[in-house]
mmCIF file with all atom_site columns, C-alpha atoms in Angstrom:
data_model
loop_
_atom_site.group_PDB
_atom_site.id
_atom_site.type_symbol
_atom_site.label_atom_id
_atom_site.label_alt_id
_atom_site.label_comp_id
_atom_site.label_asym_id
_atom_site.label_entity_id
_atom_site.label_seq_id
_atom_site.pdbx_PDB_ins_code
_atom_site.Cartn_x
_atom_site.Cartn_y
_atom_site.Cartn_z
_atom_site.occupancy
_atom_site.B_iso_or_equiv
_atom_site.pdbx_formal_charge
_atom_site.auth_seq_id
_atom_site.auth_comp_id
_atom_site.auth_asym_id
_atom_site.auth_atom_id
_atom_site.pdbx_PDB_model_num
ATOM 1   C CA . ALA A 1 1   ? -17.250 34.452 -18.342 1.00 77.00 ? 1   ALA A CA 1
ATOM 2   C CA . THR A 1 2   ? -20.456 35.690 -16.770 1.00 82.00 ? 2   THR A CA 1
ATOM 3   C CA . LEU A 1 3   ? -23.389 37.094 -18.764 1.00 83.00 ? 3   LEU A CA 1
ATOM 4   C CA . THR A 1 4   ? -25.710 39.466 -16.893 1.00 85.00 ? 4   THR A CA 1
ATOM 5   C CA . ARG A 1 5   ? -28.810 41.281 -18.182 1.00 84.00 ? 5   ARG A CA 1
ATOM 6   C CA . PHE A 1 6   ? -28.322 44.512 -16.253 1.00 82.00 ? 6   PHE A CA 1
ATOM 7   C CA . ASP A 1 7   ? -30.524 47.050 -17.994 1.00 78.00 ? 7   ASP A CA 1
ATOM 8   C CA . ALA A 1 8   ? -33.885 45.473 -18.863 1.00 77.00 ? 8   ALA A CA 1
ATOM 9   C CA . ALA A 1 9   ? -35.340 48.698 -20.299 1.00 77.00 ? 9   ALA A CA 1
ATOM 10  C CA . ARG A 1 10  ? -32.582 48.975 -22.906 1.00 74.00 ? 10  ARG A CA 1
ATOM 11  C CA . ARG A 1 11  ? -31.969 45.191 -23.027 1.00 81.00 ? 11  ARG A CA 1
ATOM 12  C CA . ARG A 1 12  ? -28.237 45.535 -22.422 1.00 85.00 ? 12  ARG A CA 1
ATOM 13  C CA . THR A 1 13  ? -26.199 42.467 -21.456 1.00 89.00 ? 13  THR A CA 1
ATOM 14  C CA . ARG A 1 14  ? -22.804 42.564 -19.743 1.00 90.00 ? 14  ARG A CA 1
ATOM 15  C CA . VAL A 1 15  ? -20.160 39.920 -20.442 1.00 91.00 ? 15  VAL A CA 1
ATOM 16  C CA . SER A 1 16  ? -17.437 39.953 -17.802 1.00 92.00 ? 16  SER A CA 1
ATOM 17  C CA . GLY A 1 17  ? -14.805 37.703 -16.346 1.00 92.00 ? 17  GLY A CA 1
ATOM 18  C CA . LYS A 1 18  ? -11.074 37.119 -16.144 1.00 92.00 ? 18  LYS A CA 1
ATOM 19  C CA . MET A 1 19  ? -8.825  35.824 -18.880 1.00 89.00 ? 19  MET A CA 1
ATOM 20  C CA . TRP A 1 20  ? -5.682  33.754 -18.907 1.00 88.00 ? 20  TRP A CA 1
ATOM 21  C CA . GLY A 1 21  ? -3.422  33.192 -21.881 1.00 85.00 ? 21  GLY A CA 1
ATOM 22  C CA . GLN A 1 22  ? 0.055   33.115 -23.330 1.00 84.00 ? 22  GLN A CA 1
ATOM 23  C CA . LEU A 1 23  ? 1.561   34.759 -26.370 1.00 81.00 ? 23  LEU A CA 1
ATOM 24  C CA . ALA A 1 24  ? 4.778   33.275 -27.724 1.00 81.00 ? 24  ALA A CA 1
ATOM 25  C CA . ARG A 1 25  ? 7.124   35.367 -29.856 1.00 74.00 ? 25  ARG A CA 1
ATOM 26  C CA . THR A 1 26  ? 10.250  34.495 -31.801 1.00 77.00 ? 26  THR A CA 1
ATOM 27  C CA . GLY A 1 27  ? 12.709  37.338 -32.244 1.00 69.00 ? 27  GLY A CA 1
ATOM 28  C CA . ALA A 1 28  ? 15.050  38.147 -35.079 1.00 71.00 ? 28  ALA A CA 1
ATOM 29  C CA . ASP A 1 29  ? 17.822  36.557 -32.992 1.00 77.00 ? 29  ASP A CA 1
ATOM 30  C CA . GLY A 1 30  ? 15.864  33.268 -32.847 1.00 79.00 ? 30  GLY A CA 1
ATOM 31  C CA . GLY A 1 31  ? 15.165  33.741 -29.147 1.00 79.00 ? 31  GLY A CA 1
ATOM 32  C CA . ARG A 1 32  ? 11.702  32.824 -27.922 1.00 80.00 ? 32  ARG A CA 1
ATOM 33  C CA . ARG A 1 33  ? 9.821   34.925 -25.370 1.00 76.00 ? 33  ARG A CA 1
ATOM 34  C CA . VAL A 1 34  ? 6.478   34.102 -23.772 1.00 80.00 ? 34  VAL A CA 1
ATOM 35  C CA . LEU A 1 35  ? 4.095   36.708 -22.411 1.00 78.00 ? 35  LEU A CA 1
ATOM 36  C CA . THR A 1 36  ? 1.668   35.329 -19.818 1.00 82.00 ? 36  THR A CA 1
ATOM 37  C CA . VAL A 1 37  ? -1.666  36.996 -19.011 1.00 82.00 ? 37  VAL A CA 1
ATOM 38  C CA . GLU A 1 38  ? -3.117  35.832 -15.693 1.00 86.00 ? 38  GLU A CA 1
ATOM 39  C CA . ALA A 1 39  ? -6.534  36.681 -14.259 1.00 87.00 ? 39  ALA A CA 1
ATOM 40  C CA . GLU A 1 40  ? -6.848  39.907 -16.277 1.00 87.00 ? 40  GLU A CA 1
ATOM 41  C CA . PRO A 1 41  ? -10.412 41.263 -15.898 1.00 92.00 ? 41  PRO A CA 1
ATOM 42  C CA . PHE A 1 42  ? -12.498 42.171 -18.950 1.00 91.00 ? 42  PHE A CA 1
ATOM 43  C CA . GLU A 1 43  ? -15.982 43.517 -19.587 1.00 92.00 ? 43  GLU A CA 1
ATOM 44  C CA . SER A 1 44  ? -18.124 44.225 -22.656 1.00 91.00 ? 44  SER A CA 1
ATOM 45  C CA . VAL A 1 45  ? -21.697 45.450 -22.990 1.00 90.00 ? 45  VAL A CA 1
ATOM 46  C CA . TYR A 1 46  ? -23.961 44.153 -25.765 1.00 90.00 ? 46  TYR A CA 1
ATOM 47  C CA . ILE A 1 47  ? -27.305 45.362 -27.111 1.00 87.00 ? 47  ILE A CA 1
ATOM 48  C CA . PRO A 1 48  ? -29.795 43.513 -29.353 1.00 86.00 ? 48  PRO A CA 1
ATOM 49  C CA . ALA A 1 49  ? -29.078 43.547 -33.094 1.00 84.00 ? 49  ALA A CA 1
ATOM 50  C CA . GLY A 1 50  ? -30.409 46.726 -34.706 1.00 78.00 ? 50  GLY A CA 1
ATOM 51  C CA . ALA A 1 51  ? -30.812 48.614 -31.424 1.00 75.00 ? 51  ALA A CA 1
ATOM 52  C CA . GLY A 1 52  ? -27.731 50.707 -32.193 1.00 62.00 ? 52  GLY A CA 1
ATOM 53  C CA . ASP A 1 53  ? -28.910 51.909 -35.592 1.00 62.00 ? 53  ASP A CA 1
ATOM 54  C CA . GLY A 1 54  ? -29.866 55.336 -34.241 1.00 56.00 ? 54  GLY A CA 1
ATOM 55  C CA . ALA A 1 55  ? -33.609 54.679 -34.021 1.00 52.00 ? 55  ALA A CA 1
ATOM 56  C CA . ASP A 1 56  ? -33.449 54.005 -30.267 1.00 52.00 ? 56  ASP A CA 1
ATOM 57  C CA . ALA A 1 57  ? -32.930 57.395 -28.599 1.00 49.00 ? 57  ALA A CA 1
ATOM 58  C CA . ALA A 1 58  ? -32.370 55.725 -25.198 1.00 55.00 ? 58  ALA A CA 1
ATOM 59  C CA . ILE A 1 59  ? -29.029 54.273 -26.340 1.00 53.00 ? 59  ILE A CA 1
ATOM 60  C CA . ASP A 1 60  ? -25.948 56.495 -26.433 1.00 54.00 ? 60  ASP A CA 1
ATOM 61  C CA . LEU A 1 61  ? -24.029 55.130 -29.418 1.00 50.00 ? 61  LEU A CA 1
ATOM 62  C CA . GLU A 1 62  ? -20.715 56.365 -28.034 1.00 55.00 ? 62  GLU A CA 1
ATOM 63  C CA . ALA A 1 63  ? -20.879 55.125 -24.442 1.00 60.00 ? 63  ALA A CA 1
ATOM 64  C CA . ASP A 1 64  ? -23.668 52.661 -23.718 1.00 70.00 ? 64  ASP A CA 1
ATOM 65  C CA . PHE A 1 65  ? -22.439 49.499 -25.460 1.00 72.00 ? 65  PHE A CA 1
ATOM 66  C CA . ASP A 1 66  ? -19.434 47.816 -27.058 1.00 79.00 ? 66  ASP A CA 1
ATOM 67  C CA . ASP A 1 67  ? -21.106 45.600 -29.668 1.00 83.00 ? 67  ASP A CA 1
ATOM 68  C CA . GLU A 1 68  ? -24.412 44.252 -30.936 1.00 86.00 ? 68  GLU A CA 1
ATOM 69  C CA . MET A 1 69  ? -25.648 40.704 -30.348 1.00 88.00 ? 69  MET A CA 1
ATOM 70  C CA . GLY A 1 70  ? -26.190 38.362 -33.281 1.00 86.00 ? 70  GLY A CA 1
ATOM 71  C CA . SER A 1 71  ? -29.564 38.370 -35.046 1.00 82.00 ? 71  SER A CA 1
ATOM 72  C CA . GLY A 1 72  ? -30.930 35.674 -32.717 1.00 85.00 ? 72  GLY A CA 1
ATOM 73  C CA . GLY A 1 73  ? -29.678 37.392 -29.556 1.00 85.00 ? 73  GLY A CA 1
ATOM 74  C CA . GLU A 1 74  ? -26.447 35.374 -29.543 1.00 89.00 ? 74  GLU A CA 1
ATOM 75  C CA . ILE A 1 75  ? -23.169 36.609 -28.062 1.00 90.00 ? 75  ILE A CA 1
ATOM 76  C CA . ASP A 1 76  ? -19.942 34.992 -29.253 1.00 90.00 ? 76  ASP A CA 1
ATOM 77  C CA . VAL A 1 77  ? -18.184 34.852 -25.876 1.00 90.00 ? 77  VAL A CA 1
ATOM 78  C CA . GLY A 1 78  ? -15.039 33.296 -27.371 1.00 88.00 ? 78  GLY A CA 1
ATOM 79  C CA . GLU A 1 79  ? -14.688 36.198 -29.803 1.00 90.00 ? 79  GLU A CA 1
ATOM 80  C CA . CYS A 1 80  ? -15.311 38.673 -26.974 1.00 90.00 ? 80  CYS A CA 1
ATOM 81  C CA . VAL A 1 81  ? -12.503 37.159 -24.876 1.00 88.00 ? 81  VAL A CA 1
ATOM 82  C CA . ALA A 1 82  ? -10.162 36.949 -27.877 1.00 87.00 ? 82  ALA A CA 1
ATOM 83  C CA . GLN A 1 83  ? -10.723 40.652 -28.637 1.00 88.00 ? 83  GLN A CA 1
ATOM 84  C CA . HIS A 1 84  ? -10.018 41.642 -25.037 1.00 88.00 ? 84  HIS A CA 1
ATOM 85  C CA . PHE A 1 85  ? -6.890  39.473 -25.001 1.00 87.00 ? 85  PHE A CA 1
ATOM 86  C CA . TYR A 1 86  ? -5.647  41.166 -28.176 1.00 84.00 ? 86  TYR A CA 1
ATOM 87  C CA . LEU A 1 87  ? -6.383  44.639 -26.774 1.00 84.00 ? 87  LEU A CA 1
ATOM 88  C CA . HIS A 1 88  ? -4.641  43.805 -23.504 1.00 81.00 ? 88  HIS A CA 1
ATOM 89  C CA . VAL A 1 89  ? -1.553  42.580 -25.313 1.00 78.00 ? 89  VAL A CA 1
ATOM 90  C CA . GLU A 1 90  ? -1.616  45.465 -27.769 1.00 74.00 ? 90  GLU A CA 1
ATOM 91  C CA . ASP A 1 91  ? -1.935  48.061 -24.981 1.00 66.00 ? 91  ASP A CA 1
ATOM 92  C CA . GLY A 1 92  ? 1.504   47.529 -23.544 1.00 61.00 ? 92  GLY A CA 1
ATOM 93  C CA . ALA A 1 93  ? 2.749   44.026 -23.253 1.00 58.00 ? 93  ALA A CA 1
ATOM 94  C CA . LEU A 1 94  ? 3.619   43.805 -26.938 1.00 59.00 ? 94  LEU A CA 1
ATOM 95  C CA . GLU A 1 95  ? 5.716   46.960 -26.637 1.00 64.00 ? 95  GLU A CA 1
ATOM 96  C CA . GLU A 1 96  ? 7.585   45.364 -23.747 1.00 63.00 ? 96  GLU A CA 1
ATOM 97  C CA . LEU A 1 97  ? 8.225   42.245 -25.812 1.00 57.00 ? 97  LEU A CA 1
ATOM 98  C CA . ALA A 1 98  ? 9.528   44.386 -28.679 1.00 60.00 ? 98  ALA A CA 1
ATOM 99  C CA . GLU A 1 99  ? 12.073  45.941 -26.318 1.00 63.00 ? 99  GLU A CA 1
ATOM 100 C CA . TRP A 1 100 ? 13.317  42.471 -25.333 1.00 58.00 ? 100 TRP A CA 1
ATOM 101 C CA . VAL A 1 101 ? 13.405  40.931 -28.777 1.00 56.00 ? 101 VAL A CA 1
ATOM 102 C CA . GLY A 1 102 ? 13.781  43.814 -31.240 1.00 56.00 ? 102 GLY A CA 1
ATOM 103 C CA . SER A 1 103 ? 12.284  44.042 -34.702 1.00 54.00 ? 103 SER A CA 1
ATOM 104 C CA . GLY A 1 104 ? 11.133  41.045 -36.705 1.00 54.00 ? 104 GLY A CA 1
ATOM 105 C CA . LEU A 1 105 ? 8.622   39.651 -34.200 1.00 51.00 ? 105 LEU A CA 1
ATOM 106 C CA . GLU A 1 106 ? 6.566   36.709 -35.428 1.00 53.00 ? 106 GLU A CA 1
ATOM 107 C CA . ALA A 1 107 ? 3.525   35.367 -33.559 1.00 53.00 ? 107 ALA A CA 1
ATOM 108 C CA . ASP A 1 108 ? 3.230   31.637 -32.938 1.00 55.00 ? 108 ASP A CA 1
ATOM 109 C CA . GLY A 1 109 ? 0.155   29.929 -31.553 1.00 55.00 ? 109 GLY A CA 1
ATOM 110 C CA . THR A 1 110 ? -3.614  30.033 -31.442 1.00 57.00 ? 110 THR A CA 1
ATOM 111 C CA . VAL A 1 111 ? -6.144  31.893 -29.286 1.00 51.00 ? 111 VAL A CA 1
ATOM 112 C CA . VAL A 1 112 ? -8.191  29.284 -27.401 1.00 53.00 ? 112 VAL A CA 1
ATOM 113 C CA . TYR A 1 113 ? -11.304 30.047 -25.349 1.00 50.00 ? 113 TYR A CA 1
ATOM 114 C CA . ASP A 1 114 ? -11.605 27.852 -22.261 1.00 53.00 ? 114 ASP A CA 1
ATOM 115 C CA . SER A 1 115 ? -14.694 28.403 -20.091 1.00 54.00 ? 115 SER A CA 1
ATOM 116 C CA . THR A 1 116 ? -13.595 25.967 -17.371 1.00 56.00 ? 116 THR A CA 1
ATOM 117 C CA . GLY A 1 117 ? -11.300 28.483 -15.601 1.00 50.00 ? 117 GLY A CA 1
#
């Protein structure tokens, strides 16, 4: 992931990159299906903690950021990637898996953040 301070006046920081991952599912029939996500781009915009409380008129609370940084200016990049992975899967791939496997899907596995890719 890449972190970029792109709006110094409003102190916004962009986290962007590409994610890879796999989601394994076991169907009601006992069959196992694996969904692979390869090089899927993601992007989130962060502002300093407290900047989105409405006191800063320069920040549009609906469009200018996705989340606030931690109290010390920290960004949990692993959590950011995990959220994007979940949203990507939820947006369509999970529906496709449900068509293959049917009802009774159970998730197996763990989300792992790997910054070496």
